mmCIF file of C-alpha atoms in Angstrom:
data_model
loop_
_atom_site.group_PDB
_atom_site.id
_atom_site.type_symbol
_atom_site.label_atom_id
_atom_site.label_comp_id
_atom_site.label_asym_id
_atom_site.label_seq_id
_atom_site.Cartn_x
_atom_site.Cartn_y
_atom_site.Cartn_z
ATOM 1 C CA MET K 1 87.633 101.832 -61.510
ATOM 2 C CA LYS K 2 84.181 100.985 -62.874
ATOM 3 C CA SER K 3 83.094 97.585 -62.767
ATOM 4 C CA LYS K 4 82.277 95.669 -65.860
ATOM 5 C CA ALA K 5 78.597 94.574 -66.457
ATOM 6 C CA ARG K 6 78.409 90.706 -66.810
ATOM 7 C CA VAL K 7 77.001 89.447 -69.943
ATOM 8 C CA GLN K 8 75.247 86.194 -70.031
ATOM 9 C CA TYR K 9 75.077 84.518 -73.203
ATOM 10 C CA LYS K 10 72.323 81.324 -73.947
ATOM 11 C CA SER K 11 72.526 78.949 -75.720
ATOM 12 C CA PRO K 12 69.446 78.556 -78.777
ATOM 13 C CA ASP K 13 68.814 75.062 -77.010
ATOM 14 C CA TYR K 14 68.343 76.732 -73.429
ATOM 15 C CA LYS K 15 65.199 76.166 -71.835
ATOM 16 C CA ALA K 16 63.682 77.556 -68.450
ATOM 17 C CA PRO K 17 63.944 75.126 -65.865
ATOM 18 C CA MET K 18 60.353 73.934 -65.146
ATOM 19 C CA GLN K 19 58.584 75.156 -61.828
ATOM 20 C CA TYR K 20 57.084 72.867 -59.527
ATOM 21 C CA LYS K 21 54.316 73.273 -56.476
ATOM 22 C CA SER K 22 54.522 71.195 -53.522
ATOM 23 C CA SER K 23 52.209 71.197 -50.921
ATOM 24 C CA SER K 24 51.900 69.317 -47.690
ATOM 25 C CA ILE K 25 49.341 66.943 -46.309
ATOM 26 C CA ASP K 26 48.506 67.734 -42.893
ATOM 27 C CA TYR K 27 48.187 63.618 -41.772
ATOM 28 C CA LYS K 28 47.246 62.837 -38.452
ATOM 29 C CA PRO K 29 47.210 59.157 -37.872
ATOM 30 C CA SER K 30 44.604 57.766 -35.584
ATOM 31 C CA PRO K 31 45.706 56.819 -32.045
ATOM 32 C CA ILE K 32 45.969 52.921 -31.210
ATOM 33 C CA VAL K 33 43.836 51.884 -28.523
ATOM 34 C CA ALA K 34 43.787 48.213 -28.383
ATOM 35 C CA LEU K 35 46.106 45.474 -29.660
ATOM 36 C CA ALA K 36 45.574 41.614 -29.853
ATOM 37 C CA THR K 37 47.979 38.614 -31.118
ATOM 38 C CA SER K 38 46.443 35.747 -33.320
ATOM 39 C CA PRO K 39 46.563 32.329 -31.928
ATOM 40 C CA ASP K 40 49.791 31.514 -34.135
ATOM 41 C CA ASP K 41 51.416 34.328 -33.294
ATOM 42 C CA SER K 42 51.714 35.396 -36.773
ATOM 43 C CA ARG K 43 49.743 38.324 -36.762
ATOM 44 C CA VAL K 44 48.887 41.817 -34.456
ATOM 45 C CA ALA K 45 45.472 43.598 -35.008
ATOM 46 C CA ALA K 46 45.594 46.891 -34.030
ATOM 47 C CA GLY K 47 42.191 48.796 -33.311
ATOM 48 C CA HIS K 48 42.563 52.748 -33.910
ATOM 49 C CA GLU K 49 40.439 55.180 -32.102
ATOM 50 C CA ASP K 50 38.448 56.349 -35.315
ATOM 51 C CA GLY K 51 37.180 52.607 -35.558
ATOM 52 C CA SER K 52 39.262 51.277 -38.133
ATOM 53 C CA LEU K 53 41.238 48.056 -37.548
ATOM 54 C CA GLU K 54 44.711 46.910 -39.017
ATOM 55 C CA ILE K 55 46.169 43.855 -39.368
ATOM 56 C CA TRP K 56 49.713 43.540 -39.157
ATOM 57 C CA LEU K 57 52.303 40.612 -40.253
ATOM 58 C CA VAL K 58 54.896 39.920 -37.897
ATOM 59 C CA SER K 59 56.273 36.436 -38.216
ATOM 60 C CA PRO K 60 59.488 35.222 -37.443
ATOM 61 C CA GLY K 61 61.916 35.971 -40.355
ATOM 62 C CA ALA K 62 59.850 38.716 -41.989
ATOM 63 C CA VAL K 63 61.687 42.048 -42.971
ATOM 64 C CA GLY K 64 59.977 44.391 -40.336
ATOM 65 C CA TRP K 65 56.468 44.296 -40.073
ATOM 66 C CA HIS K 66 53.695 44.572 -42.801
ATOM 67 C CA CYS K 67 50.206 45.979 -42.961
ATOM 68 C CA GLN K 68 48.394 43.181 -44.441
ATOM 69 C CA LEU K 69 45.031 44.969 -44.465
ATOM 70 C CA THR K 70 42.730 47.763 -43.199
ATOM 71 C CA ILE K 71 39.107 47.548 -42.277
ATOM 72 C CA TYR K 72 37.240 50.883 -41.659
ATOM 73 C CA GLY K 73 34.473 50.210 -38.958
ATOM 74 C CA SER K 74 32.081 52.432 -37.696
ATOM 75 C CA PRO K 75 33.595 55.971 -36.410
ATOM 76 C CA ASN K 76 30.851 56.178 -33.829
ATOM 77 C CA SER K 77 31.911 52.923 -31.858
ATOM 78 C CA ARG K 78 35.415 53.343 -30.223
ATOM 79 C CA VAL K 79 37.119 49.909 -29.776
ATOM 80 C CA SER K 80 37.888 49.672 -26.267
ATOM 81 C CA SER K 81 39.557 45.888 -26.158
ATOM 82 C CA LEU K 82 40.514 43.292 -28.905
ATOM 83 C CA VAL K 83 40.732 39.448 -28.385
ATOM 84 C CA TRP K 84 41.989 36.942 -31.139
ATOM 85 C CA CYS K 85 40.195 33.608 -30.375
ATOM 86 C CA HIS K 86 41.145 29.924 -31.611
ATOM 87 C CA SER K 87 38.042 28.328 -33.608
ATOM 88 C CA ASN K 88 37.749 25.115 -35.445
ATOM 89 C CA GLY K 89 36.968 26.039 -39.241
ATOM 90 C CA TYR K 90 38.637 29.431 -39.138
ATOM 91 C CA SER K 91 42.434 29.379 -40.090
ATOM 92 C CA LEU K 92 43.271 32.881 -38.748
ATOM 93 C CA GLY K 93 40.921 32.171 -36.012
ATOM 94 C CA ARG K 94 37.975 34.862 -35.119
ATOM 95 C CA LEU K 95 38.625 38.613 -34.010
ATOM 96 C CA PHE K 96 36.550 40.197 -31.908
ATOM 97 C CA SER K 97 36.053 43.794 -30.251
ATOM 98 C CA SER K 98 34.421 45.134 -27.626
ATOM 99 C CA SER K 99 33.380 49.046 -27.027
ATOM 100 C CA ILE K 100 32.669 51.522 -24.255
ATOM 101 C CA ASP K 101 29.087 51.357 -25.302
ATOM 102 C CA GLY K 102 28.671 47.879 -24.278
ATOM 103 C CA SER K 103 28.714 46.606 -28.084
ATOM 104 C CA VAL K 104 30.639 43.572 -29.125
ATOM 105 C CA SER K 105 31.436 43.088 -32.847
ATOM 106 C CA GLU K 106 33.423 40.399 -35.204
ATOM 107 C CA TRP K 107 35.611 41.509 -37.689
ATOM 108 C CA ASP K 108 35.467 39.422 -40.975
ATOM 109 C CA LEU K 109 38.920 39.233 -42.252
ATOM 110 C CA PHE K 110 38.070 37.864 -45.715
ATOM 111 C CA GLU K 111 35.093 40.276 -46.526
ATOM 112 C CA LEU K 112 36.714 43.188 -44.393
ATOM 113 C CA ARG K 113 33.811 44.144 -42.711
ATOM 114 C CA GLN K 114 32.683 44.716 -39.341
ATOM 115 C CA ARG K 115 29.521 42.811 -37.616
ATOM 116 C CA SER K 116 27.557 43.642 -34.762
ATOM 117 C CA GLU K 117 27.780 40.367 -32.554
ATOM 118 C CA SER K 118 25.977 41.914 -29.278
ATOM 119 C CA ASP K 119 24.331 45.037 -27.721
ATOM 120 C CA ASN K 120 22.043 43.931 -25.437
ATOM 121 C CA ASP K 121 22.281 43.442 -21.674
ATOM 122 C CA ILE K 122 26.103 44.199 -21.758
ATOM 123 C CA ASP K 123 26.975 47.107 -19.556
ATOM 124 C CA SER K 124 30.071 49.255 -20.917
ATOM 125 C CA VAL K 125 32.896 46.311 -22.155
ATOM 126 C CA VAL K 126 36.593 47.686 -20.758
ATOM 127 C CA THR K 127 38.328 44.733 -21.946
ATOM 128 C CA THR K 128 38.219 41.395 -23.068
ATOM 129 C CA ASP K 129 39.950 37.991 -23.033
ATOM 130 C CA GLY K 130 39.858 34.773 -24.692
ATOM 131 C CA SER K 131 40.173 31.170 -23.147
ATOM 132 C CA ILE K 132 42.816 28.650 -24.703
ATOM 133 C CA VAL K 133 40.754 25.790 -24.934
ATOM 134 C CA GLU K 134 39.410 24.437 -28.148
ATOM 135 C CA ASP K 135 35.800 25.805 -27.475
ATOM 136 C CA ALA K 136 36.816 29.371 -27.123
ATOM 137 C CA ASN K 137 35.198 31.523 -24.219
ATOM 138 C CA VAL K 138 35.598 35.286 -24.070
ATOM 139 C CA ALA K 139 35.535 36.828 -20.647
ATOM 140 C CA MET K 140 34.123 40.656 -20.602
ATOM 141 C CA ALA K 141 34.994 42.903 -17.784
ATOM 142 C CA CYS K 142 32.438 45.542 -17.409
ATOM 143 C CA ASP K 143 31.762 48.946 -15.926
ATOM 144 C CA ASP K 144 28.969 47.629 -13.890
ATOM 145 C CA GLY K 145 31.332 44.935 -11.390
ATOM 146 C CA CYS K 146 30.278 41.970 -13.640
ATOM 147 C CA VAL K 147 32.440 39.348 -15.784
ATOM 148 C CA ARG K 148 30.227 38.400 -18.720
ATOM 149 C CA ILE K 149 31.354 34.958 -20.283
ATOM 150 C CA CYS K 150 30.523 34.537 -24.105
ATOM 151 C CA THR K 151 30.877 31.196 -26.076
ATOM 152 C CA VAL K 152 32.213 31.759 -29.380
ATOM 153 C CA SER K 153 30.265 29.492 -32.021
ATOM 154 C CA ASP K 154 28.480 30.367 -35.115
ATOM 155 C CA GLU K 155 27.867 33.772 -33.531
ATOM 156 C CA LEU K 156 28.852 34.905 -30.070
ATOM 157 C CA ILE K 157 26.442 33.672 -27.833
ATOM 158 C CA TYR K 158 25.944 34.930 -23.617
ATOM 159 C CA HIS K 159 26.940 32.110 -21.405
ATOM 160 C CA LYS K 160 26.647 33.070 -17.554
ATOM 161 C CA SER K 161 28.398 36.290 -15.408
ATOM 162 C CA LEU K 162 30.261 36.012 -12.393
ATOM 163 C CA PRO K 163 28.873 37.703 -9.061
ATOM 164 C CA ARG K 164 28.974 41.890 -9.469
ATOM 165 C CA VAL K 165 31.477 43.155 -7.195
ATOM 166 C CA SER K 166 31.621 46.586 -5.754
ATOM 167 C CA GLY K 167 33.482 49.034 -7.848
ATOM 168 C CA ARG K 168 34.061 48.484 -11.936
ATOM 169 C CA THR K 169 35.962 45.625 -13.388
ATOM 170 C CA LEU K 170 38.738 46.846 -15.203
ATOM 171 C CA SER K 171 40.773 43.742 -16.175
ATOM 172 C CA VAL K 172 40.483 39.991 -16.763
ATOM 173 C CA THR K 173 42.505 37.078 -17.478
ATOM 174 C CA TRP K 174 42.465 33.343 -18.117
ATOM 175 C CA SER K 175 44.352 30.718 -16.368
ATOM 176 C CA GLN K 176 46.300 28.780 -18.825
ATOM 177 C CA ASP K 177 44.047 25.687 -18.203
ATOM 178 C CA ALA K 178 41.146 27.820 -18.500
ATOM 179 C CA ASP K 179 39.397 26.759 -15.126
ATOM 180 C CA LYS K 180 39.711 29.909 -13.694
ATOM 181 C CA ILE K 181 39.244 33.432 -14.366
ATOM 182 C CA PHE K 182 41.142 36.583 -12.431
ATOM 183 C CA SER K 183 39.520 39.780 -12.421
ATOM 184 C CA GLY K 184 41.029 43.169 -11.187
ATOM 185 C CA SER K 185 38.472 45.882 -10.004
ATOM 186 C CA SER K 186 38.738 49.322 -8.701
ATOM 187 C CA ASP K 187 38.606 48.703 -5.470
ATOM 188 C CA GLY K 188 42.065 47.312 -4.981
ATOM 189 C CA LEU K 189 41.239 43.550 -5.172
ATOM 190 C CA ILE K 190 42.169 40.960 -7.376
ATOM 191 C CA ARG K 191 39.711 37.894 -7.550
ATOM 192 C CA CYS K 192 40.086 34.702 -8.352
ATOM 193 C CA TRP K 193 36.628 32.741 -9.954
ATOM 194 C CA ASP K 194 36.444 29.066 -10.639
ATOM 195 C CA PHE K 195 34.655 29.221 -14.009
ATOM 196 C CA LYS K 196 32.226 25.965 -13.618
ATOM 197 C CA THR K 197 31.245 26.578 -10.134
ATOM 198 C CA VAL K 198 31.516 30.566 -10.946
ATOM 199 C CA ARG K 199 32.302 30.897 -7.003
ATOM 200 C CA GLU K 200 35.054 33.345 -5.269
ATOM 201 C CA VAL K 201 38.165 31.163 -4.727
ATOM 202 C CA PHE K 202 40.228 33.428 -3.078
ATOM 203 C CA ARG K 203 41.080 37.289 -3.111
ATOM 204 C CA ILE K 204 44.141 39.239 -3.305
ATOM 205 C CA THR K 205 44.727 42.714 -1.798
ATOM 206 C CA VAL K 206 46.833 45.223 -3.951
ATOM 207 C CA GLY K 207 46.003 48.008 -2.245
ATOM 208 C CA LEU K 208 43.984 51.324 -4.064
ATOM 209 C CA GLY K 209 46.124 53.591 -6.054
ATOM 210 C CA GLU K 210 46.108 57.410 -5.512
ATOM 211 C CA LEU K 211 43.789 57.575 -8.755
ATOM 212 C CA GLY K 212 41.358 54.711 -7.808
ATOM 213 C CA SER K 213 42.336 52.685 -10.846
ATOM 214 C CA GLY K 214 42.355 48.979 -10.892
ATOM 215 C CA PRO K 215 45.268 46.285 -11.462
ATOM 216 C CA GLU K 216 46.012 45.052 -15.006
ATOM 217 C CA LEU K 217 46.342 41.380 -15.074
ATOM 218 C CA CYS K 218 48.374 38.783 -17.301
ATOM 219 C CA ILE K 219 49.113 35.206 -17.052
ATOM 220 C CA TRP K 220 53.016 34.288 -17.141
ATOM 221 C CA SER K 221 54.012 30.715 -17.174
ATOM 222 C CA GLY K 222 51.378 29.791 -14.606
ATOM 223 C CA THR K 223 52.093 33.082 -12.442
ATOM 224 C CA LEU K 224 49.823 36.002 -11.957
ATOM 225 C CA VAL K 225 51.085 39.238 -12.727
ATOM 226 C CA SER K 226 49.347 42.458 -11.827
ATOM 227 C CA ALA K 227 50.257 46.231 -12.201
ATOM 228 C CA ASP K 228 48.555 49.156 -10.539
ATOM 229 C CA SER K 229 48.496 52.783 -10.437
ATOM 230 C CA ASN K 230 50.932 53.258 -7.702
ATOM 231 C CA GLY K 231 53.643 51.748 -10.188
ATOM 232 C CA ARG K 232 54.139 48.601 -8.912
ATOM 233 C CA VAL K 233 54.333 45.230 -11.002
ATOM 234 C CA GLN K 234 53.814 42.177 -8.547
ATOM 235 C CA PHE K 235 54.111 38.470 -9.168
ATOM 236 C CA TRP K 236 51.665 36.336 -7.498
ATOM 237 C CA ASP K 237 51.428 32.406 -7.053
ATOM 238 C CA SER K 238 48.078 31.319 -9.100
ATOM 239 C CA GLN K 239 47.102 28.838 -6.803
ATOM 240 C CA MET K 240 47.309 30.282 -3.459
ATOM 241 C CA GLY K 241 47.463 33.830 -3.999
ATOM 242 C CA THR K 242 50.471 34.757 -2.319
ATOM 243 C CA LEU K 243 53.293 37.170 -3.270
ATOM 244 C CA LEU K 244 56.472 36.005 -5.254
ATOM 245 C CA GLN K 245 58.087 39.188 -6.562
ATOM 246 C CA ALA K 246 57.529 43.095 -6.162
ATOM 247 C CA HIS K 247 58.947 45.530 -8.376
ATOM 248 C CA SER K 248 58.413 49.325 -8.023
ATOM 249 C CA ARG K 249 60.360 50.832 -10.887
ATOM 250 C CA HIS K 250 57.661 53.147 -12.571
ATOM 251 C CA LYS K 251 56.693 56.479 -11.508
ATOM 252 C CA GLY K 252 53.108 56.334 -12.504
ATOM 253 C CA ASP K 253 49.991 54.383 -13.129
ATOM 254 C CA VAL K 254 51.019 51.327 -15.135
ATOM 255 C CA ASN K 255 48.330 51.320 -18.008
ATOM 256 C CA ALA K 256 49.538 47.897 -19.842
ATOM 257 C CA LEU K 257 50.910 44.753 -19.121
ATOM 258 C CA SER K 258 51.270 41.840 -21.287
ATOM 259 C CA ALA K 259 53.246 38.349 -21.467
ATOM 260 C CA GLY K 260 55.673 37.461 -24.297
ATOM 261 C CA PRO K 261 54.514 34.763 -26.652
ATOM 262 C CA SER K 262 57.271 32.428 -25.440
ATOM 263 C CA HIS K 263 56.241 33.319 -21.807
ATOM 264 C CA ASN K 264 59.745 33.938 -20.466
ATOM 265 C CA MET K 265 59.265 37.655 -20.107
ATOM 266 C CA VAL K 266 56.820 40.318 -19.441
ATOM 267 C CA PHE K 267 56.268 43.727 -20.625
ATOM 268 C CA SER K 268 54.818 46.956 -18.740
ATOM 269 C CA CYS K 269 54.262 50.501 -19.774
ATOM 270 C CA TRP K 270 53.216 53.395 -17.805
ATOM 271 C CA LEU K 271 51.724 56.538 -18.485
ATOM 272 C CA GLY K 272 55.233 58.457 -18.737
ATOM 273 C CA TRP K 273 55.615 56.442 -21.979
ATOM 274 C CA SER K 274 58.508 54.037 -21.211
ATOM 275 C CA GLY K 275 58.242 50.545 -21.127
ATOM 276 C CA ASP K 276 60.009 47.667 -18.779
ATOM 277 C CA THR K 277 60.527 44.274 -19.392
ATOM 278 C CA LEU K 278 60.636 42.150 -16.068
#
């Protein structure tokens, strides 16, 4: 049997479907290299590898995180750390960043621009931390083994330096009363410094990691917490320098350590992209 040919009938009102062309955009977001929380814990600043900065609203009760604004800084000045300081006359506080080239900048959150504050007599800045006292100071851990202190006034003014140590200074944090500064260096030591006298109070031997990187540091409810390249997270008495607890849950370098805003937990993250809560 022969198959019958199908006959198609088209209505006089028939219109051929329109054709659309679609194209995809090769979107590659720039990696985030630094974070800082606002003094009131309502916002988070995220510094990107391409020199840009984002401000995210993360206040309690908000439905998800919301990117409030973006500031496009200099692509030639890579942000290595951020610090958000209390400051009188500034409702949101003042946000500063440091770079590996030694430059320090302030980010104007109203005019949406980056202002250079200092690039003299400062070696490569690895990380920064701001004190919690009213007259804010910023401590900068530098590649040359020094911790440099700057005072936040109308501009960032160099105040003084702690004695230089062997190796690179890789982390720095303040005590809760801002009377002491703790620094971690590539020689495997944590040093406690008296802020007023600029003298070393005591030192803690954490031990050299396999890759020779120094410890990350943070303060948690008056306790000093350190993390090193052996994957250890250790809790120390910040007054005596004695070991209270030690955890070895990570299988590689711990490259980030932070205390929660309520100071009831500590977050740590290692190079294997997994995090842990202690």
